[in-house]
XYZ file of C-alpha atoms in Angstrom:
460
model
C 15.527 -5.263 -51.615
C 12.029 -4.331 -50.355
C 12.304 -7.161 -47.697
C 15.502 -5.779 -46.586
C 14.068 -2.415 -46.064
C 10.902 -3.746 -44.184
C 13.138 -5.913 -42.285
C 15.332 -2.511 -41.355
C 12.114 -0.644 -40.438
C 11.074 -3.416 -38.137
C 14.316 -3.061 -36.499
C 13.637 0.509 -35.935
C 10.129 0.023 -34.560
C 11.401 -2.569 -32.296
C 14.006 -0.201 -31.112
C 11.321 2.435 -30.147
C 9.266 -0.258 -28.340
C 12.295 -1.274 -26.397
C 12.889 2.416 -25.114
C 16.630 2.343 -26.411
C 17.849 5.386 -28.069
C 20.580 4.861 -30.826
C 21.761 6.028 -33.948
C 20.308 4.905 -37.081
C 22.639 2.102 -38.571
C 21.124 2.295 -41.899
C 19.651 4.408 -44.752
C 16.415 2.427 -44.346
C 16.295 3.380 -40.862
C 17.096 7.159 -41.600
C 14.301 7.118 -44.272
C 11.930 5.667 -41.784
C 12.127 9.163 -39.797
C 9.967 9.771 -37.010
C 6.737 8.254 -38.581
C 6.586 5.264 -35.898
C 7.147 7.836 -33.160
C 4.263 10.040 -34.354
C 1.961 7.197 -34.739
C 2.698 6.124 -31.127
C 2.537 9.489 -29.711
C 0.107 11.840 -31.446
C -3.307 10.004 -30.461
C -2.703 11.043 -27.038
C -2.186 14.843 -27.921
C -5.453 16.574 -27.975
C -7.039 19.765 -29.221
C -8.801 21.874 -26.485
C -11.388 24.694 -27.121
C -12.334 26.672 -23.881
C -14.462 29.685 -23.413
C -15.223 31.869 -20.361
C -17.480 34.698 -19.600
C -16.007 37.927 -18.638
C -17.342 41.226 -17.747
C -16.001 44.244 -19.882
C -16.392 47.636 -19.332
C -17.883 49.488 -22.075
C -16.407 52.984 -22.042
C -16.595 55.850 -24.929
C -12.764 56.436 -24.522
C -11.544 53.317 -25.500
C -8.815 53.462 -27.595
C -8.124 57.246 -26.466
C -4.271 57.372 -25.374
C -4.860 59.534 -22.750
C -8.580 59.152 -21.686
C -8.933 55.286 -21.716
C -6.729 55.233 -18.504
C -8.146 58.194 -16.807
C -11.649 56.960 -17.534
C -11.013 53.383 -17.127
C -13.568 52.736 -14.516
C -16.134 54.766 -16.530
C -18.678 53.135 -18.449
C -21.299 50.051 -18.041
C -19.907 46.495 -17.670
C -21.267 43.972 -20.121
C -20.526 40.181 -20.504
C -18.386 39.095 -23.202
C -17.286 35.474 -24.008
C -13.709 35.003 -24.361
C -12.160 32.097 -26.517
C -8.975 30.186 -26.251
C -7.313 27.478 -28.501
C -4.579 25.150 -27.204
C -3.565 21.737 -26.578
C -3.288 19.239 -24.102
C -1.857 15.758 -23.422
C -3.697 12.406 -21.850
C -1.857 11.042 -19.444
C -4.060 8.048 -18.225
C -6.811 5.570 -19.461
C -9.623 7.129 -17.482
C -8.863 10.463 -19.215
C -6.591 12.400 -16.809
C -5.330 15.421 -19.208
C -2.550 18.285 -18.806
C -2.363 21.520 -20.515
C -1.554 25.166 -19.562
C -3.296 27.363 -17.009
C -3.499 29.973 -20.047
C -5.413 27.885 -21.930
C -8.145 26.317 -19.705
C -7.735 28.301 -16.399
C -11.024 30.049 -15.192
C -12.729 28.449 -18.368
C -16.351 27.636 -18.038
C -17.089 25.513 -21.141
C -14.353 23.242 -22.426
C -14.152 21.047 -25.131
C -11.343 18.273 -26.305
C -10.941 16.967 -29.452
C -8.862 13.979 -30.038
C -6.928 13.069 -32.986
C -9.059 10.313 -34.247
C -12.206 12.987 -34.178
C -13.677 11.918 -30.902
C -15.058 14.925 -28.952
C -15.271 14.953 -25.048
C -16.425 17.922 -22.383
C -13.977 18.389 -19.587
C -13.579 19.957 -16.006
C -10.528 21.480 -14.543
C -9.087 19.315 -11.512
C -6.526 21.544 -10.540
C -5.223 24.903 -11.781
C -2.355 27.026 -10.923
C -1.403 30.176 -12.602
C 2.297 30.522 -11.193
C 3.353 27.324 -12.954
C 1.043 27.680 -15.706
C -0.062 24.111 -15.339
C -3.650 22.757 -15.165
C -4.985 19.220 -14.753
C -8.446 18.122 -16.803
C -10.746 15.161 -16.231
C -12.181 14.091 -19.399
C -16.120 13.242 -18.829
C -17.404 9.657 -19.366
C -14.128 8.641 -20.729
C -12.173 5.450 -20.651
C -9.536 3.413 -22.599
C -7.876 6.646 -23.696
C -4.682 6.502 -25.509
C -1.988 8.495 -23.154
C 1.694 8.909 -22.802
C 4.067 7.852 -19.843
C 5.767 10.480 -18.163
C 9.784 10.230 -18.281
C 11.891 11.628 -15.151
C 12.923 15.212 -16.703
C 15.723 14.861 -14.489
C 17.322 12.118 -16.796
C 16.811 14.514 -20.231
C 20.278 15.730 -21.527
C 21.059 18.602 -23.996
C 20.903 17.518 -27.442
C 18.576 14.840 -27.148
C 16.050 14.592 -30.150
C 12.638 15.790 -29.287
C 9.188 16.236 -31.127
C 6.788 19.217 -30.223
C 3.112 18.064 -30.875
C 0.151 20.367 -31.032
C -2.453 22.478 -32.587
C -0.377 25.646 -33.697
C -2.645 28.413 -35.194
C -5.844 26.128 -35.108
C -4.851 24.362 -38.397
C -4.752 20.899 -36.794
C -2.401 18.764 -34.997
C 0.960 19.285 -36.222
C 4.289 17.683 -35.328
C 7.770 19.821 -35.261
C 11.116 18.044 -34.346
C 14.294 19.672 -32.850
C 16.646 18.935 -29.840
C 16.801 19.878 -26.039
C 18.704 23.016 -26.283
C 18.823 23.993 -22.691
C 18.369 22.836 -19.143
C 17.206 24.490 -15.717
C 15.903 27.849 -17.643
C 14.533 29.750 -14.458
C 12.178 32.750 -15.218
C 13.138 33.276 -18.964
C 9.708 32.028 -20.100
C 7.164 33.668 -18.580
C 8.738 36.548 -16.375
C 7.938 34.546 -13.503
C 11.177 34.268 -11.193
C 9.654 31.106 -9.880
C 9.512 29.211 -13.250
C 11.669 26.443 -14.166
C 11.698 25.186 -18.093
C 13.203 22.902 -20.389
C 14.524 24.902 -23.562
C 14.231 23.298 -26.969
C 14.763 24.613 -30.692
C 11.597 22.436 -31.834
C 9.285 25.320 -33.467
C 6.356 25.792 -30.945
C 4.044 28.405 -32.353
C 0.716 30.044 -30.705
C -1.762 27.178 -30.143
C 0.938 24.669 -29.450
C 0.609 25.903 -25.557
C -0.157 22.787 -23.392
C 0.934 20.263 -26.084
C 3.458 17.526 -25.494
C 7.447 17.604 -25.838
C 8.235 13.968 -26.432
C 11.549 12.075 -26.503
C 12.764 9.769 -29.187
C 10.768 6.743 -27.241
C 7.571 8.627 -27.375
C 7.574 9.535 -23.487
C 6.531 12.956 -22.242
C 9.560 14.951 -21.007
C 7.581 18.280 -20.867
C 4.584 20.565 -21.686
C 5.025 23.114 -24.097
C 4.253 26.635 -22.695
C 5.872 29.497 -24.326
C 8.314 30.900 -26.700
C 10.978 33.813 -26.927
C 10.153 35.741 -30.103
C 10.346 39.354 -31.822
C 7.744 38.535 -34.509
C 5.044 36.469 -32.615
C 6.352 33.050 -34.502
C 8.961 30.607 -33.212
C 12.649 32.058 -33.568
C 13.799 28.579 -32.354
C 13.630 29.060 -28.708
C 10.660 27.433 -27.036
C 10.008 26.580 -23.504
C 8.147 23.486 -21.775
C 7.480 22.692 -18.141
C 9.266 19.438 -17.148
C 7.399 16.200 -16.671
C 8.870 15.937 -13.060
C 6.742 18.702 -11.915
C 3.779 17.091 -13.972
C 3.752 14.170 -12.282
C 3.267 16.110 -8.764
C 0.392 18.024 -10.507
C -1.477 14.934 -11.243
C -0.561 13.416 -7.819
C -2.370 16.319 -6.117
C -5.256 16.387 -8.470
C -5.901 12.796 -8.060
C -5.841 13.508 -3.977
C -8.596 16.306 -4.469
C -6.422 19.433 -4.613
C -7.925 22.546 -6.354
C -4.865 24.523 -6.480
C -1.240 23.339 -6.283
C 0.249 23.168 -2.816
C 4.031 24.025 -2.746
C 6.442 23.364 -0.286
C 7.374 26.312 1.777
C 11.485 27.202 2.410
C 10.858 29.984 4.717
C 13.947 31.882 3.281
C 15.739 33.830 0.909
C 18.830 33.193 -0.733
C 21.122 34.627 -3.596
C 22.827 33.030 -6.575
C 26.706 32.731 -6.277
C 28.519 34.400 -8.952
C 32.531 34.108 -9.322
C 33.500 36.672 -6.810
C 31.523 35.319 -4.061
C 32.742 31.456 -4.990
C 36.327 32.821 -4.517
C 35.578 34.171 -1.064
C 33.507 31.301 -0.040
C 36.320 28.893 -1.042
C 34.295 27.155 -3.800
C 36.118 25.822 -6.911
C 33.264 26.831 -9.342
C 30.321 29.399 -9.027
C 27.191 27.549 -7.931
C 24.761 27.142 -5.343
C 22.671 29.836 -3.151
C 23.694 31.645 -0.147
C 21.036 31.690 2.684
C 20.564 35.369 3.209
C 17.565 35.220 5.572
C 15.453 32.668 7.394
C 11.955 32.999 9.071
C 11.737 31.559 12.487
C 9.678 28.899 11.369
C 11.305 28.212 8.348
C 11.939 24.199 8.012
C 15.588 24.756 6.877
C 16.057 26.712 10.242
C 14.315 23.992 12.143
C 17.109 21.619 10.229
C 19.977 23.757 11.749
C 20.570 25.708 8.692
C 21.712 29.830 9.327
C 22.290 32.700 7.331
C 25.717 32.447 5.284
C 25.135 28.639 4.658
C 25.348 27.688 0.931
C 22.854 25.204 -0.592
C 24.768 23.461 -3.370
C 22.217 20.388 -4.336
C 18.583 19.105 -3.519
C 17.942 15.662 -3.677
C 21.325 15.160 -5.510
C 20.202 17.879 -8.097
C 22.454 20.948 -8.241
C 20.436 24.366 -7.522
C 21.886 27.640 -8.888
C 18.978 29.733 -8.373
C 16.065 29.995 -5.823
C 13.741 29.108 -8.699
C 15.636 25.592 -8.994
C 15.684 24.920 -5.267
C 11.704 25.537 -5.082
C 11.071 23.165 -8.162
C 13.022 20.695 -6.452
C 11.132 20.769 -3.515
C 7.894 20.992 -5.204
C 8.708 17.959 -7.069
C 9.240 16.080 -3.972
C 6.102 17.302 -2.544
C 4.773 18.241 0.903
C 5.260 15.839 3.551
C 8.108 14.131 1.976
C 11.902 14.850 3.140
C 14.719 16.391 0.963
C 18.319 16.007 1.069
C 20.256 18.946 1.055
C 23.923 19.360 0.606
C 25.391 22.318 1.860
C 28.525 24.180 2.514
C 28.735 25.539 6.260
C 31.884 27.196 7.448
C 34.252 25.329 4.970
C 32.787 21.865 5.395
C 30.290 19.609 3.399
C 27.144 18.743 5.241
C 24.239 16.797 4.269
C 20.998 17.449 6.130
C 17.459 16.186 5.832
C 14.706 19.133 5.645
C 11.135 18.192 6.251
C 8.993 19.600 3.598
C 5.712 21.539 4.765
C 3.254 24.032 3.731
C 3.465 27.458 4.826
C 1.774 27.824 8.126
C -1.443 29.701 8.395
C -0.311 31.264 12.149
C -1.559 33.582 13.007
C -4.685 33.094 11.082
C -5.455 35.566 8.290
C -8.918 36.840 9.393
C -9.753 37.920 6.201
C -12.201 40.956 5.942
C -13.826 42.956 3.373
C -14.538 46.619 4.136
C -18.170 47.726 4.235
C -19.920 50.638 2.726
C -19.305 53.015 5.897
C -15.316 52.430 5.086
C -13.320 55.282 3.342
C -12.445 52.388 1.171
C -15.125 50.101 0.689
C -14.674 46.660 -0.915
C -11.176 46.370 0.234
C -10.022 42.658 1.060
C -7.401 42.621 3.878
C -5.910 39.677 5.744
C -3.163 39.590 8.490
C 0.264 38.534 7.408
C 1.564 35.239 8.242
C 3.958 32.574 6.726
C 1.572 31.825 3.914
C 0.713 35.238 2.866
C 4.448 36.008 2.999
C 4.783 32.997 0.628
C 2.069 34.023 -1.856
C 3.242 37.268 -2.383
C 7.038 37.262 -2.125
C 6.908 39.672 0.739
C 10.135 40.110 3.156
C 10.443 37.313 6.013
C 10.191 40.072 8.769
C 7.401 41.679 7.729
C 4.017 41.656 9.961
C 0.718 43.469 9.861
C -1.972 43.716 7.188
C -1.772 42.876 3.405
C -4.157 43.981 0.634
C -5.515 40.887 -0.820
C -7.997 42.639 -3.025
C -8.120 46.367 -3.744
C -11.632 46.551 -4.883
C -13.011 48.966 -7.355
C -12.369 52.284 -5.208
C -8.854 50.969 -4.147
C -7.707 50.506 -7.474
C -8.818 53.852 -8.400
C -6.710 54.930 -5.132
C -3.784 53.081 -6.833
C -3.630 49.987 -4.324
C -2.761 46.668 -5.533
C -2.737 43.166 -4.302
C 0.553 42.478 -1.827
C 0.419 46.026 -0.608
C 1.146 46.073 3.260
C -0.915 48.713 5.026
C 1.005 50.713 7.413
C -0.932 53.669 8.457
C -4.411 55.299 8.204
C -4.551 59.019 9.237
C -1.583 58.425 11.334
C -3.002 55.346 13.368
C -0.699 52.291 13.055
C -2.210 49.296 11.533
C -1.118 45.995 13.368
C -4.221 43.810 12.526
C -7.264 43.572 10.441
C -9.405 44.932 13.181
C -7.082 47.834 13.609
C -7.830 48.453 9.595
C -11.226 48.356 9.754
C -11.786 50.787 12.633
C -9.453 53.306 11.260
C -11.210 53.323 7.742
C -14.341 53.583 9.299
C -13.326 56.559 11.506
C -11.318 58.299 8.622
C -12.359 61.903 8.504
C -13.143 63.819 5.006
C -9.323 64.051 4.217
C -7.767 60.703 4.407
C -3.916 59.629 4.474
C -3.277 56.250 3.777
C 0.381 54.905 4.042
C 1.292 51.444 2.326
C 4.451 49.635 1.832
C 5.275 48.028 -1.613
C 8.426 46.100 -1.818
C 11.096 48.333 -0.214
C 9.032 51.655 -1.108
C 6.789 53.433 1.145
C 3.935 55.286 -0.618
C 1.385 57.722 0.564
C -1.927 58.354 -0.710
C -3.950 61.281 -0.120
C -7.710 61.821 -1.140
C -11.038 63.365 0.044
C -14.069 61.340 0.716
């Protein structure tokens, strides 16, 4: 009997090693559970302890519901150490690790602990807040246990998965579940550009950056966040797909410090049922092109407003976030095949993926002490700036990159477009510098924020 059980267990392990997904065929295989899978995957999942020093303003009004906002810039700044705890996944023998930006981004001291109690220091090779991903390099690491990346485009709803990480700092923990949804856009972080796999495997604080693995032990996603009312897992967790992780690793090895996304140079609108009927589509789906920049690679490929983008590289896209994700997975310098509906006909077009042009030059400046708003960082608007701040494609002029201390008190924000200073029209950063230096005792500044025009008046 024991020999039969061991034989069945060996069959189960062999099934895993050959990356073949199948339903358990015996009670012995069912009893075996996920043990062989955990033994295979867990060594490559690490605990990450990170710290950074930040300057915090010590105000006597902190905690007061009214005065803490009124006097938020009052008081001295003092350095304070912030600690973060999370997880990561080793992806190569030489110690390349993927984690979340919110775990290690901007950290000055990173320690990585392996499951076998080894410890390494690490440095950030590439980090991107928008995608909430970061790539680390373990120092003096070799022959590391690691996970293989599976193409997340092959993942299906209902697949069994394990979430491995360090929830609540209690040590490495494994939870199981299924893939409960695909193509979740913007739900996890509030970022409209996000794109996630959804799982019901419990993901708790500290699991961030951990592994979401399939039944064969391959990485299909990096756990990033949850939807919750209580702070704990309620059965809806999100993971960043492995296809995007692969592109991050590639760019990190090429020496990039920030993630370079292809630029679409267009705005599109998801198609609902009413729009689908008017466009002659059997089912709602795709994106109708509503605006194109003159230098957009889509416009260069012949696209016009009113065209409907249905697929990118053979994958359906139903939101702008999905389209940008598909382009990001392909990478800058590559070509993407776009299936579109144009004037009632299906057409397939190849689009060359490119970075947003830095033309005209930003000519970034920081205003001096003689300026009405000192330490204000301004740049000329170009396609790269439009993409960075999500501005309307037709905008020109000058954008606020950093409002500085005085600008923050005046209500300015990064991404605001400076329109006028004391009635003078602002078209370039040189115009803005001159107007702010010539400002009189009473200053009027007009900015554009989204579709709103905001006027700020103050005394020097």
